[in-house]
Each structure stands twice: as structure tokens, then as C-alpha cells.
Short mmCIF file of C-alpha atoms and ligand atoms in Angstrom, two decimals:
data_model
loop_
_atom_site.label_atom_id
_atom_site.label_comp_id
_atom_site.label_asym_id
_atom_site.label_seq_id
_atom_site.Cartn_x
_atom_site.Cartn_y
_atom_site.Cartn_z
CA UNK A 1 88.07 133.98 69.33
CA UNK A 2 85.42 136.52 70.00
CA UNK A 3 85.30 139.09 67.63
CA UNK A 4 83.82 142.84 68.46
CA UNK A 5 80.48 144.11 66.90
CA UNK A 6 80.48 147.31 65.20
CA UNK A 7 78.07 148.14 62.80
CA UNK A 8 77.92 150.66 59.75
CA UNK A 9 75.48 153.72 60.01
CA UNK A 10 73.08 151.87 58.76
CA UNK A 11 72.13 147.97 59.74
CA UNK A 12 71.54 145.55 57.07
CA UNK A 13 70.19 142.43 59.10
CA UNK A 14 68.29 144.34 61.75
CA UNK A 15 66.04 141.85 63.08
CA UNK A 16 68.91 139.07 63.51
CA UNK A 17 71.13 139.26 66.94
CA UNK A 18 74.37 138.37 67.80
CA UNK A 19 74.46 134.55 67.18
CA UNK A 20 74.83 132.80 70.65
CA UNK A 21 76.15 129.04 71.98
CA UNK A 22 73.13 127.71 73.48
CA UNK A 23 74.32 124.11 74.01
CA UNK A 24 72.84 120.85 71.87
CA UNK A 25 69.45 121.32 73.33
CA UNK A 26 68.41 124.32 71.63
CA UNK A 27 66.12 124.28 69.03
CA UNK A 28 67.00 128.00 67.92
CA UNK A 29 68.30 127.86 64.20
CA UNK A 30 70.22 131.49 65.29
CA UNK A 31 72.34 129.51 67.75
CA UNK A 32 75.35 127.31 67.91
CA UNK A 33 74.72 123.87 69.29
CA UNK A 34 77.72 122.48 69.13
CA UNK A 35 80.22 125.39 67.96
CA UNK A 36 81.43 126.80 71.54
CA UNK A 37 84.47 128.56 70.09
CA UNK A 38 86.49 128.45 73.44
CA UNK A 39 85.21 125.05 74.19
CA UNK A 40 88.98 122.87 74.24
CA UNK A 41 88.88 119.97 72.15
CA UNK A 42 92.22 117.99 71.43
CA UNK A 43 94.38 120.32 73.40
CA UNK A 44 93.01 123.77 71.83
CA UNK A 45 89.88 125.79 71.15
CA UNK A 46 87.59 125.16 68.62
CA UNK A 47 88.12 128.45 67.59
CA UNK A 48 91.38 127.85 66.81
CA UNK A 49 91.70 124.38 65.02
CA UNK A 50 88.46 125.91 62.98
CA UNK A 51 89.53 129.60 61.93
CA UNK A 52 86.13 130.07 60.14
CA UNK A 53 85.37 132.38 57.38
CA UNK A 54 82.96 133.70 55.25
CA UNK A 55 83.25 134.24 51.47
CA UNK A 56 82.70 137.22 50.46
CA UNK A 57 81.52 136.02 46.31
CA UNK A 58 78.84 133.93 47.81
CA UNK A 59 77.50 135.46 50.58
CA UNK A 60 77.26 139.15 49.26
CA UNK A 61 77.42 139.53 45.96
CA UNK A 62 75.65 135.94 44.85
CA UNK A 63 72.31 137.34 43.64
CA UNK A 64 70.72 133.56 42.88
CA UNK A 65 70.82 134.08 39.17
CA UNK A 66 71.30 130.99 37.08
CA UNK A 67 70.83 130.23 33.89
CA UNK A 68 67.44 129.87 33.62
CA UNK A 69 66.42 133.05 35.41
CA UNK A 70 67.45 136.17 36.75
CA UNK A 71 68.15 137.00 40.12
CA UNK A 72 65.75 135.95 43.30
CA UNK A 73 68.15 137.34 46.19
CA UNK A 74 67.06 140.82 47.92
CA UNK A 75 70.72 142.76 47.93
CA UNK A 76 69.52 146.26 48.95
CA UNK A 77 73.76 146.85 49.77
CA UNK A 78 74.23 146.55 45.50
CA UNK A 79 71.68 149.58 45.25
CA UNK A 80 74.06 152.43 45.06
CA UNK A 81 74.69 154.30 41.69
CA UNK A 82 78.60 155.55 42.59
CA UNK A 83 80.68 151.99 42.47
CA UNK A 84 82.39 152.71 45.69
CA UNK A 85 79.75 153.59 47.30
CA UNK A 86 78.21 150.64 46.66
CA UNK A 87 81.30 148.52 47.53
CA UNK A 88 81.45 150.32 50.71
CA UNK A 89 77.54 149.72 51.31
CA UNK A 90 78.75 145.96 50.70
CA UNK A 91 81.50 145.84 53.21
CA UNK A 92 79.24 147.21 55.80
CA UNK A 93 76.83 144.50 55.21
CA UNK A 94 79.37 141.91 54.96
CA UNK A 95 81.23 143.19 58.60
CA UNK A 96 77.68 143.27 60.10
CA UNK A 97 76.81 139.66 59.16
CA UNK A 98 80.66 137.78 60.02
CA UNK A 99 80.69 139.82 63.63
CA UNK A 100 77.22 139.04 64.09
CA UNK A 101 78.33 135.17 63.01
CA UNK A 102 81.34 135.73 65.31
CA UNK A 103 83.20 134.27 62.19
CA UNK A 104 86.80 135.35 62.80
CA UNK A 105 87.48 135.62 58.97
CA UNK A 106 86.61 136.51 55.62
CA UNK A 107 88.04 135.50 52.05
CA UNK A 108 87.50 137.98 48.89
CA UNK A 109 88.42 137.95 45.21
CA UNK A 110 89.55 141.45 44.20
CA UNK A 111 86.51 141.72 41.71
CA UNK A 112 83.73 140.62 44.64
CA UNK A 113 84.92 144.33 47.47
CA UNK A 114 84.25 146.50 44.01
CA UNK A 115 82.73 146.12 40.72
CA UNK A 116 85.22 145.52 37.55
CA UNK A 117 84.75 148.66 35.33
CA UNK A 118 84.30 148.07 31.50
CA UNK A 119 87.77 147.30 30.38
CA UNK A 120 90.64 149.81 32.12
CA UNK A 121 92.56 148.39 34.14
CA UNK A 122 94.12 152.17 35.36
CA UNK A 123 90.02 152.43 36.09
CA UNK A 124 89.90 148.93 38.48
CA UNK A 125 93.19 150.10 40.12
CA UNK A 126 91.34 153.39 41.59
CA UNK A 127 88.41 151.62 42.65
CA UNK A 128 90.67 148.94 44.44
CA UNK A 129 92.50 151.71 46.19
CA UNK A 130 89.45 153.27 46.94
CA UNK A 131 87.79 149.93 48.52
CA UNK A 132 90.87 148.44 50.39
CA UNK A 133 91.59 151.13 53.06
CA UNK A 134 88.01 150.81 54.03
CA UNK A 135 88.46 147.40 54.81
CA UNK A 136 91.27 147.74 56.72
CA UNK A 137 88.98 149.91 58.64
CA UNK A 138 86.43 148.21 59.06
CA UNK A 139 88.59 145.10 60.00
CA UNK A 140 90.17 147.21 62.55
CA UNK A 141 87.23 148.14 64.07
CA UNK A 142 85.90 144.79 64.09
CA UNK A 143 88.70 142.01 64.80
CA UNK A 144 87.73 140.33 61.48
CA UNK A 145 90.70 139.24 59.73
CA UNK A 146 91.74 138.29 56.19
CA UNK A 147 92.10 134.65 55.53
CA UNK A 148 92.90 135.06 51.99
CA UNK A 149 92.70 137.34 48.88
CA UNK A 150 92.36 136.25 45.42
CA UNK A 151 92.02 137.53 41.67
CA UNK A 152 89.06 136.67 39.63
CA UNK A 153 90.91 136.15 36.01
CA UNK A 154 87.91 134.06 35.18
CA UNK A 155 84.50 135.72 35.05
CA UNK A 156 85.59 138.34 32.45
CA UNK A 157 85.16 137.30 28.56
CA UNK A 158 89.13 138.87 28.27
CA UNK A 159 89.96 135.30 30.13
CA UNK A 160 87.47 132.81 27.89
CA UNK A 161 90.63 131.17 26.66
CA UNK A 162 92.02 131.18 30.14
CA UNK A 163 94.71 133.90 32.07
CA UNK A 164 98.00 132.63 32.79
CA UNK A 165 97.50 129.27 30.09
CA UNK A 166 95.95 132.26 27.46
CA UNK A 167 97.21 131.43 24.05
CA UNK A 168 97.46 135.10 23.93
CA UNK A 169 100.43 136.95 25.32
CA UNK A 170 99.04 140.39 25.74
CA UNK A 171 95.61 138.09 28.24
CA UNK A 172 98.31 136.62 30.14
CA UNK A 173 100.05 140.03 31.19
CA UNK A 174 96.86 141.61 31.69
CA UNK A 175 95.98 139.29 33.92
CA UNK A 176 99.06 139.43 35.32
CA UNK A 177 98.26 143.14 35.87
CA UNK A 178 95.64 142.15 37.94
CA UNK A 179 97.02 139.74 40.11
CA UNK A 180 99.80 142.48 41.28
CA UNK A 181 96.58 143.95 42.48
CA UNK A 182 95.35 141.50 43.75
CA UNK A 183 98.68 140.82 45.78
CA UNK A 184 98.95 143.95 47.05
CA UNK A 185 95.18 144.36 48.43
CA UNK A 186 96.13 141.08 50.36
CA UNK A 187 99.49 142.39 51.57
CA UNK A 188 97.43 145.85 53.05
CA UNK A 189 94.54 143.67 54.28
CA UNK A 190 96.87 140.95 56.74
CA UNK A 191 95.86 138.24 54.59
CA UNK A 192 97.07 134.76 56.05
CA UNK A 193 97.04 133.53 52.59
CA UNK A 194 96.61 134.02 48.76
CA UNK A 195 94.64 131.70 46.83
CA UNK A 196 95.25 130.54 43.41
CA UNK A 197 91.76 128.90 41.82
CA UNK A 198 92.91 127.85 37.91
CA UNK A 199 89.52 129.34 36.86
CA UNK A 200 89.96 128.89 33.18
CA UNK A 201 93.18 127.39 33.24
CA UNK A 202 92.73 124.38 32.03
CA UNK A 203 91.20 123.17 28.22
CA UNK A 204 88.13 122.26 26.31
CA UNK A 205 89.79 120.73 23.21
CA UNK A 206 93.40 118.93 23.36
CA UNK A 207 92.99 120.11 19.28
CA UNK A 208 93.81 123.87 19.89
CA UNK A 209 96.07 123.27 22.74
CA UNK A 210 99.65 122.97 23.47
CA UNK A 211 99.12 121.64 26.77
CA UNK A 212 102.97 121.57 27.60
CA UNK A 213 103.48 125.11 26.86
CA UNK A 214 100.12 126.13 28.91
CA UNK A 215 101.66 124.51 32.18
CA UNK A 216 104.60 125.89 31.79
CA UNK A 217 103.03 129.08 31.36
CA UNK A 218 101.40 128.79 34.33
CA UNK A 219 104.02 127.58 36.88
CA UNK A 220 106.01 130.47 35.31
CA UNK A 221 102.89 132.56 36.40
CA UNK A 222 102.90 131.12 39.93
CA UNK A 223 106.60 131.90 40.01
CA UNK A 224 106.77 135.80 39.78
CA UNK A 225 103.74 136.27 41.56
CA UNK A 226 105.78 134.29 44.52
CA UNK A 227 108.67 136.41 43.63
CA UNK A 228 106.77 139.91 43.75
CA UNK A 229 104.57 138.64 47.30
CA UNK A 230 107.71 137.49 48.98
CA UNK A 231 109.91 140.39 47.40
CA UNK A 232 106.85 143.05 48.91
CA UNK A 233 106.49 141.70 52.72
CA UNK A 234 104.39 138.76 51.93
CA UNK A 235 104.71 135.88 54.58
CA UNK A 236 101.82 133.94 54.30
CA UNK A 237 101.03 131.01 52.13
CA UNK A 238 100.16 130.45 48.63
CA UNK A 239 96.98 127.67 48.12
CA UNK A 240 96.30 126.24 44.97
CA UNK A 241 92.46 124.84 44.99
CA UNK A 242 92.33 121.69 42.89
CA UNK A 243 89.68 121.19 40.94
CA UNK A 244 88.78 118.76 38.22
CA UNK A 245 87.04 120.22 35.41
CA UNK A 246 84.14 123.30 35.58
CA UNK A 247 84.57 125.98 33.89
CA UNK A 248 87.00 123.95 31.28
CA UNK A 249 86.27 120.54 30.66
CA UNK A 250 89.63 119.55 32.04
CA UNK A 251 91.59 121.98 34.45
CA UNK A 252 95.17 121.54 35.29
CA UNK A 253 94.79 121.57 38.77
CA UNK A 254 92.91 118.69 38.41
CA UNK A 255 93.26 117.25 41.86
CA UNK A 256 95.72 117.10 45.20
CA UNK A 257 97.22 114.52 43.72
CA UNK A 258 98.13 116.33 40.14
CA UNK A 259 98.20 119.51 41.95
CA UNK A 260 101.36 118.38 44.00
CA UNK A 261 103.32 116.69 41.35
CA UNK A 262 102.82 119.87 39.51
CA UNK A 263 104.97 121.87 42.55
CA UNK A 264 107.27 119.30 42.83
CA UNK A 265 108.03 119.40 39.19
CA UNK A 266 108.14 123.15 38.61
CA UNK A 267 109.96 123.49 41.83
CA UNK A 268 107.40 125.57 43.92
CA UNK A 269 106.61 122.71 47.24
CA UNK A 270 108.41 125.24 49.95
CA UNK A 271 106.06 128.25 49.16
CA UNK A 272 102.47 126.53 48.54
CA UNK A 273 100.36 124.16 50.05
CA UNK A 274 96.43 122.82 49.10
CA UNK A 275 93.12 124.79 49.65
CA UNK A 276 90.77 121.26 49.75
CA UNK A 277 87.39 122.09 48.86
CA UNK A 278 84.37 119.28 49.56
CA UNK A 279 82.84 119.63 46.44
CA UNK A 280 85.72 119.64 44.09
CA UNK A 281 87.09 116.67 45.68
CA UNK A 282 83.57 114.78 44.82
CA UNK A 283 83.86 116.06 41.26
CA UNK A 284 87.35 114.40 40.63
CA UNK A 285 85.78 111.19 42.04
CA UNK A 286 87.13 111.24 45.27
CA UNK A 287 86.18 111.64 48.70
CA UNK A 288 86.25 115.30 50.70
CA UNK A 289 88.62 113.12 53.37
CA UNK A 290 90.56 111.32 50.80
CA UNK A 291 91.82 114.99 49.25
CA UNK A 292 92.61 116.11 52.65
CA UNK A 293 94.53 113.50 53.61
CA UNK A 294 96.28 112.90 50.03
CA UNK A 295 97.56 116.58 51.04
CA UNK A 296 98.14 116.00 54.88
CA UNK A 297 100.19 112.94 53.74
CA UNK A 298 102.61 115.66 51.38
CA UNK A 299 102.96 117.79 53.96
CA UNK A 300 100.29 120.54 52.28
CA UNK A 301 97.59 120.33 53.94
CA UNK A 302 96.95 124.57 53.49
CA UNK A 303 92.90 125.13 54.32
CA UNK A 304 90.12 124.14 53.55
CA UNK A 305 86.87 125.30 51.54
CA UNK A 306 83.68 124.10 53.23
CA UNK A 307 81.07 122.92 51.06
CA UNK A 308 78.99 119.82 49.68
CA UNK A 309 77.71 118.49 46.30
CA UNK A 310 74.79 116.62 45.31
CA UNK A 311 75.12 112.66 45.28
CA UNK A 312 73.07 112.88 42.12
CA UNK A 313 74.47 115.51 39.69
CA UNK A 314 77.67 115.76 38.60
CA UNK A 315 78.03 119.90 39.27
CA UNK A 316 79.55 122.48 41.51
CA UNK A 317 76.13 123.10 43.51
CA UNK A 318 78.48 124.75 47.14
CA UNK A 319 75.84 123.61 49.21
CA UNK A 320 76.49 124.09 52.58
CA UNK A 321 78.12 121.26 54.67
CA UNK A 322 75.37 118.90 56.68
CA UNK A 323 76.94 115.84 57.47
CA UNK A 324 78.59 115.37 60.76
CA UNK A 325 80.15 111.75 59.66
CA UNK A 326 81.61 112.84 56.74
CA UNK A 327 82.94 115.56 58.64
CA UNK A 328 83.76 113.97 61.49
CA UNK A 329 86.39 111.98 58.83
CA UNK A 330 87.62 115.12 57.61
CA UNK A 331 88.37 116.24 61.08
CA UNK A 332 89.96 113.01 61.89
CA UNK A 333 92.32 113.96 59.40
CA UNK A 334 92.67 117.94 60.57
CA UNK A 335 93.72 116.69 63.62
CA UNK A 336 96.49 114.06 63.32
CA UNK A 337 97.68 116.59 60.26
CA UNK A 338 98.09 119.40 63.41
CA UNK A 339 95.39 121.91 62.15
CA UNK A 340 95.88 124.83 59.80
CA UNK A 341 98.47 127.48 60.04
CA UNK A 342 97.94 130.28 57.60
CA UNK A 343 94.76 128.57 56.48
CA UNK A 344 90.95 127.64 57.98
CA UNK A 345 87.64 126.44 57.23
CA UNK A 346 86.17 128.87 54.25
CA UNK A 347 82.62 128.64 53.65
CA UNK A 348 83.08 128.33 49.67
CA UNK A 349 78.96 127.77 49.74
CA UNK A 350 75.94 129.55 48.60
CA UNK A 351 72.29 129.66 49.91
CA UNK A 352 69.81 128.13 47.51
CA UNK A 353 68.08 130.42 44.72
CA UNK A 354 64.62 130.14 46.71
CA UNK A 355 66.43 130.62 49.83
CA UNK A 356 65.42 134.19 50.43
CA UNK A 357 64.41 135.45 53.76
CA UNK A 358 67.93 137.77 55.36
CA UNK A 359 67.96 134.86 58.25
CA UNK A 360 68.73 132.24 55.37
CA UNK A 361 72.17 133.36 55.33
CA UNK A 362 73.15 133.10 59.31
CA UNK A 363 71.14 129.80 59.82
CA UNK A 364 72.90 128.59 56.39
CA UNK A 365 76.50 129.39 58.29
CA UNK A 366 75.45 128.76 61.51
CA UNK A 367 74.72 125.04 60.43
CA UNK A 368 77.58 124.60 58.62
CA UNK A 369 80.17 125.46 61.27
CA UNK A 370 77.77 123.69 63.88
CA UNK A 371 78.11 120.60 61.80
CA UNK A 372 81.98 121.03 60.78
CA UNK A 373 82.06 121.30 65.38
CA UNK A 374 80.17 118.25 65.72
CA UNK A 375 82.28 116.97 63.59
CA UNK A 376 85.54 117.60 65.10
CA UNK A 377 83.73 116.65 68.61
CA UNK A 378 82.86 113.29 67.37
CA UNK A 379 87.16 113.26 65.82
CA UNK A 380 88.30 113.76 69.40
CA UNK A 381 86.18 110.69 70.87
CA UNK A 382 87.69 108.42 67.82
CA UNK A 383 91.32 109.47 67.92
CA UNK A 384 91.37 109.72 71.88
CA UNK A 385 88.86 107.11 73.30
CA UNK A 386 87.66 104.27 70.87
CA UNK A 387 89.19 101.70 69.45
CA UNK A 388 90.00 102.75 65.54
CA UNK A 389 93.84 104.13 66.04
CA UNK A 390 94.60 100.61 67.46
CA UNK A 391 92.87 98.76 65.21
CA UNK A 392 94.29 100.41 62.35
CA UNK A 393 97.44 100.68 63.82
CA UNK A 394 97.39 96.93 64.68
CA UNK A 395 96.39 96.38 60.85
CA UNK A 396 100.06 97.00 59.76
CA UNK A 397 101.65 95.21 63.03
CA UNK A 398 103.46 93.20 60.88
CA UNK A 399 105.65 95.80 59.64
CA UNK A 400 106.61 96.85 62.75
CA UNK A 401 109.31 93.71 63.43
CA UNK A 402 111.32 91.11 62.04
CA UNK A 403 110.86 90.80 58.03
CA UNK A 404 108.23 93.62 57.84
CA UNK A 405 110.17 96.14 59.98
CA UNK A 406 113.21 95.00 57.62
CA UNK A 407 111.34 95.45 54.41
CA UNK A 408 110.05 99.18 55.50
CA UNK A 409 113.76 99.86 56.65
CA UNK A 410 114.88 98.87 52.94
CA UNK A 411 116.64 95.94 54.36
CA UNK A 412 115.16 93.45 51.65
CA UNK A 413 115.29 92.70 48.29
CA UNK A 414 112.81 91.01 45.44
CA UNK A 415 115.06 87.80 45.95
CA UNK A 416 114.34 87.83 49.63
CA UNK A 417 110.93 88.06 49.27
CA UNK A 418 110.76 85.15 47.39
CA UNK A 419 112.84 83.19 49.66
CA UNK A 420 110.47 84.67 52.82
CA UNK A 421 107.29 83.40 50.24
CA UNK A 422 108.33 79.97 49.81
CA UNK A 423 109.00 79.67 53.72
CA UNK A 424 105.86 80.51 54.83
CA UNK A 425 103.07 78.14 53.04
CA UNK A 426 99.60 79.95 52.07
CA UNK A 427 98.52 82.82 53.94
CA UNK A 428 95.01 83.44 55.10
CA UNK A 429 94.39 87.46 54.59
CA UNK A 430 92.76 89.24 58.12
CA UNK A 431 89.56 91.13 57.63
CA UNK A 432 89.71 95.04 56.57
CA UNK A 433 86.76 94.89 58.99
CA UNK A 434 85.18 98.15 57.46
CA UNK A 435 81.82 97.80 59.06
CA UNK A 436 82.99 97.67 62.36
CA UNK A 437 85.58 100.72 61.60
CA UNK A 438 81.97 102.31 60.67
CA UNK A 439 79.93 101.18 63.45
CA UNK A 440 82.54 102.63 65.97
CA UNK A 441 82.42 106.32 63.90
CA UNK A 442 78.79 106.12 63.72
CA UNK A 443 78.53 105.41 67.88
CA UNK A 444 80.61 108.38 68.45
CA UNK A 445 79.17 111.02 66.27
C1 XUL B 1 85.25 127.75 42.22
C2 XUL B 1 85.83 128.06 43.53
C3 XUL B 1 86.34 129.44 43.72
C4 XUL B 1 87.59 129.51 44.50
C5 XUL B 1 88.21 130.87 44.59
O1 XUL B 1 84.74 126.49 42.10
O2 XUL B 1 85.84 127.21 44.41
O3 XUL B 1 85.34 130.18 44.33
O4 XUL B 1 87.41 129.05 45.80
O5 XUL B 1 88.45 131.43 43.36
CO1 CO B 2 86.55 127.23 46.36
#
């Protein structure tokens, strides 16, 4: 999974090299320790369970603005006057920094390759036309592929009340506009997948709201945007990101959970699977691996967007991923799900506002995929050489014969239990033996 270098005419992180595997002993920041992209684990590269990429919102256009100050982050790429050159300025840096990160992908929303103008739409549909052959280019010249493209019908005021759950008729076909844009830019680019985050769909007050009508709205969305991908060469796969509540205080896509009764019940489980991201799992009150597997056990386990919150707030920070046990869990779960297809590992995660020096950026990714590696190096130990798929498997022996093996089978009924019950006298329960499940992870990673 090597990916070529090229470079625009002008470099953007000229004092940072080609980042290099230099093994677990190295104490160089600008080098993998554990990520060796060829390196076989479970039967296939790293490189190729992983399928890494970088997001392009964060990592170029993210100027560490929040709301209590303005922006900390040198961007000299944004300095341009002329919009496309500026956009094009921004591709260059972005190509230098994923070949130089010998990521093999990158993830956009239409609104992060070129700045929205005012209000025309006409107006954003030049500049898009203008942007996207250039990074086919560069892309061409590069090996970096598209992972996935997606609309931003959030950020603009247009979408306060949300896009495709807009009370509003005439907000939900202009952002329907812009998804067909959106589409299409991801069709020209190869993208492996197209991403549905429910910015702003979702609602702040059940009093203005006909939540019914919203969700249908919105499936009906989904719908015609399937139609118009599939109808226009599309053959990737569709992700909806769950995500709890942030911008709205409640967002339909609350969850994997919600997220897949909502295709099952408006019909759309063939074309779309789950983009799991860390930090929106931890928001909903669940666990990074619980989401994952939730959608492994469905069958949707689509990609995955690599990032961690903060134990003690209850926000969206996309920090970037440290922690090789949690991931080591998550990649437990990868695994025995049989990896990605159309999807990968997106780094959905931002450098810190006082993070500032160029290098923060690399070492920030660097880190992340080396821990996301050590991670899936400690998975292969567990699943292949200790002792936690027989314990667990052993756990549930007793549904693999006689009464149990009946009961799974559908071979029993309520009066049969009762009959089994009174047979067998008190029961003492065996120990879920959690500890020890966690002593053996903890020895391997
Ligand atoms: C927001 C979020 C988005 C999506 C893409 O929390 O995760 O960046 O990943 O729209
Ligand atoms: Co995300």
C-alpha cells in the first residue's frame, strides 16, 4: 500500500520527510512503530484491513477557532484571493501531507476542496467543477484514493432548521441541489463510499416538530439520492454516521442501533451500511467497540471514523485515538467482522487549538494509526493465541447440546421450560470472569 510522492510547485511541509517504519524501538515521533503497512497480520496486510485516511475538514481547513477566540492555526494554503486558487493551493498541501503520511486515502465534504460562495448555488457548481478535475489529477499522480465524499448541508445558516428534515420545502430541495453535487464529485473522484452525517437533522424542541413527517422526509431523501448514485455509475456504499445529539439536541441517527431500525423500516438495509465513529459512540453512552460490533452483528459494519472524546466532558472534542486497549477491542471486532470493503479507518480528528508547529499534524496521524496497528497487533495475539475465544466460547457451551442446542434450534416452548426448571433443582450461576478476560487483553497488548 505504498503510495507515490509528488509534490505541487511549491512544498508546504518542507522540513518534514517521508514518514518511515522504524520498528517499536524508535523514539522518532515522524516514524511508525508499529504501522508496517505490508507487515501480514491475520492473513493480510495491515495496509489492507486498515485503509487509512485523512480528512480533509480537519486537517486543512480546521483553523483552531472556537468560540472563545479566533483562529491559532498557521494555513498559509487559505492565503489566495481567487477561490480556486486557493482550493487548488489546498489540495496541494493536502496531497503533500497524505503521500508524505503514506495514507492511502482521503475523505472530503464538497464545501471543505472549495469555499461555498454567498448564496448561488449556479456559483458553487462552477467552483466544484473547477476543483474536482484537479483532484483527480492530483490523485492520479499520487495513488491517493477517495474513501468517501460528502455534502456539508449543515454549516450554512440556509440549514439552521436542518436539510432533508427542513420544515421548509424550498431548504430541503436546495439541499438536495447540493447533494447531486456532491454525488457527482464522488462518482468523478473513485470514491469507495458516500457518507451521510444527519448534521442538523435531528430537533431541539419536540414543540415545533412533527417528528414523523421529518423521518420520513429524510429516508425519502436517502432514497433518490440512492436512486440518482446507482442510476449514474455509483457502486460503492452509502454510510450513515450515527450520532446522538450535537448540533441538535437530539439527532435521528441517534445511534447503530436506531440507525439500523431506521433502514430496515424505510426499506434501505441492501444499499447502506454504518460509518462508526469513537467519539459519537461515547456520546450516546456507549462504548467505541460496542457500536462496532452492534453493526458487525447486522451485517453493516461500513468504516470507521477514528477519533476519541474526553472521559470528562460530555462534547465532540475528535481527539486523536491513543489507546491501544480500547483499540485493540475495536480491532477484535474488525477482524472476526472480515474488515472493511468499501470503507476504512478515517481520521475524523483534529489537532488541538495550541497545537501549532506544521509537524503537529504528521506526529498527530502518525500516532493515531500507530496506535489503531498496535491495536490490531495485540487483536491477532487474542483471537489466534490466548485463551478469550474459548473461554467465551465455552461461556455459552450449554447451548451447544441437548436442551440448549434445542432451545436455539426453536425446538422448545415456555411450557418446556418450565418442565426443564422444575427438573433441575437450584442452579449455581458460573463467573462472567471479567477480570481475567481483562488481564489476558492487557498481557497481550
Ligand atoms: C461530525 C462528524 C462529521 C462527519 C462527516 O461530528 O463526524 O465530520 O464525519 O460529515
Ligand atoms: Co465523523
Amino acid at each position: 500500500m505504498s503510495t507515490k510522492l509528488t509534490l505541487g510547485s511549491k512544498t508546504w511541509f518542507p522540513n518534514i520527510d517521508p514518514i518511515a517504519y522504524e520498528g517499536p524501538d524508535s523514539t522518532n515521533p515522524l516514524a511508525f512503530r508499529h504501522y508496517d503497512a505490508a507487515r501480514v497480520v491475520m492473513g493480510k496486510p495491515l495496509g489492507e484491513w486498515m485503509r487509512f485516511a485523512v480528512a480533509y475538514w480537519h486537517s486543512f481547513c480546521g483553523n483552531g477557532g472556537d468560540p472563545f477566540g479566533a483562529p491559532t492555526r498557521p494555513m498559509p494554503w487559505t492565503d489566495a484571493v481567487d477561490p480556486v486558487q486557493r482550493a487548488k493551493d489546498k489540495a496541494d498541501a493536502a496531497f503533500e501531507f497524505i503521500t508524505k503520511l503514506g495514507a492511502p486515502y482521503y475523505c472530503f465534504h464538497d464545501t471543505d476542496i472549495i469555499d461555498e460562495p454567498g448564496t448561488s448555488l449556479a456559483e458553487f457548481e462552477q467552483r466544484m467543477a473547477a476543483i474536482v478535475p484537479y483532484l483527480k489529477e492530483k490523485q492520479d499522480a499520487s495513488g491517493v484514493k477517495l474513501l468517501w465524499g460528502t455534502a456539508n448541508l449543515f454549516s450554512n445558516p440556509r440549514f439552521m432548521n436542518g436539510a432533508s428534515t427542513n420544515p421548509e420545502f424550498a431548504i430541503l430541495a436546495r439541499a438536495g441541489g447540493q447533494l447531486k453535487g456532491a454525488i457527482d464529485a464522488t462518482i468523478a473522484l473513485g470514491g469507495e463510499g458516500y457518507v451521510f452525517w444527519g448534521g442538523r437533522e435531528g430537533y431541539l424542541s419536540l414543540l415545533n416538530t412533527d417528528m414523523k413527517r421529518e423521518r420520513e422526509h429524510f429516508a425519502r431523501f436517502l432514497t433518490i439520492a440512492r436512486d440518482y448514485a446507482r442510476a449514474n455509475g455509483f457502486q460503492g456504499k452509502f454510510f450513515i454516521e450515527p450520532k446522538p445529539c450535537e448540533p441538535t439536541k437530539h439527532q435521528y441517527d441517534f445511534d447503530a442501533a436506531t440507525v439500523i431500525g431506521f433502514l430496515r423500516e424505510f426499506d434501505l438495509l441492501g444499499d447502506f451500511a454504518l460509518n462508526i465513529e469513537a467519539n459519537h459512540a461515547t456520546l450516546a453512552g456507549h462504548t467505541f467497540p460496542h457500536e462496532l460490533q452492534v453493526s458487525a452483528d447486522a451485517g453493516l459494519l461500513g468504516s470507521v471514523d477514528a477519533n476519541r472524546g474526553d472521559v470528562q466532558n460530555g462534547w465532540d472534542t475528535d481527539q486523536f485515538p491513543v489507546d491501544p486497549i480500547e483499540l485493540a477491542e475495536a480491532m477484535m471486532i474488525i477482524f472476526q467482522a472480515g474488515g472493511f470493503s468499501n470503507g476504512g479507518i478515517n481520521f475524523d480528528a483534529k489537532i488541538r487549538r495550541n497545537s501549532t508547529d506544521p509537524e503537529d499534524l504528521f506526529i498527530a496521524h502518525v500516532a493515531g494509526m500507530d496506535a489503531f496497528a498496535r491495536g490490531a497487533l495485540a487483536a491477532e495475539k487474542i483471537l489466534t493465541g490466548s485463551e478469550i475465544p474459548g473461554m467465551r466460547k465455552a461461556r455459552y457451551a450449554s447451548f451447544d447440546s441437548g436442551d440448549g442446542k434445542a432451545y436455539e434450534e426453536c425446538g422448545l416452548s415456555l411450557e418446556d421450560l418450565h418442565k426443564i426448571a422444575h427438573g433441575q433443582g437450584e442452579i449455581t450461576p458460573a463467573s462472567g470472569r471479567q477480570e481475567l478476560y481483562e488481564s489476558i487483553v492487557l498481557r497481550h497488548v
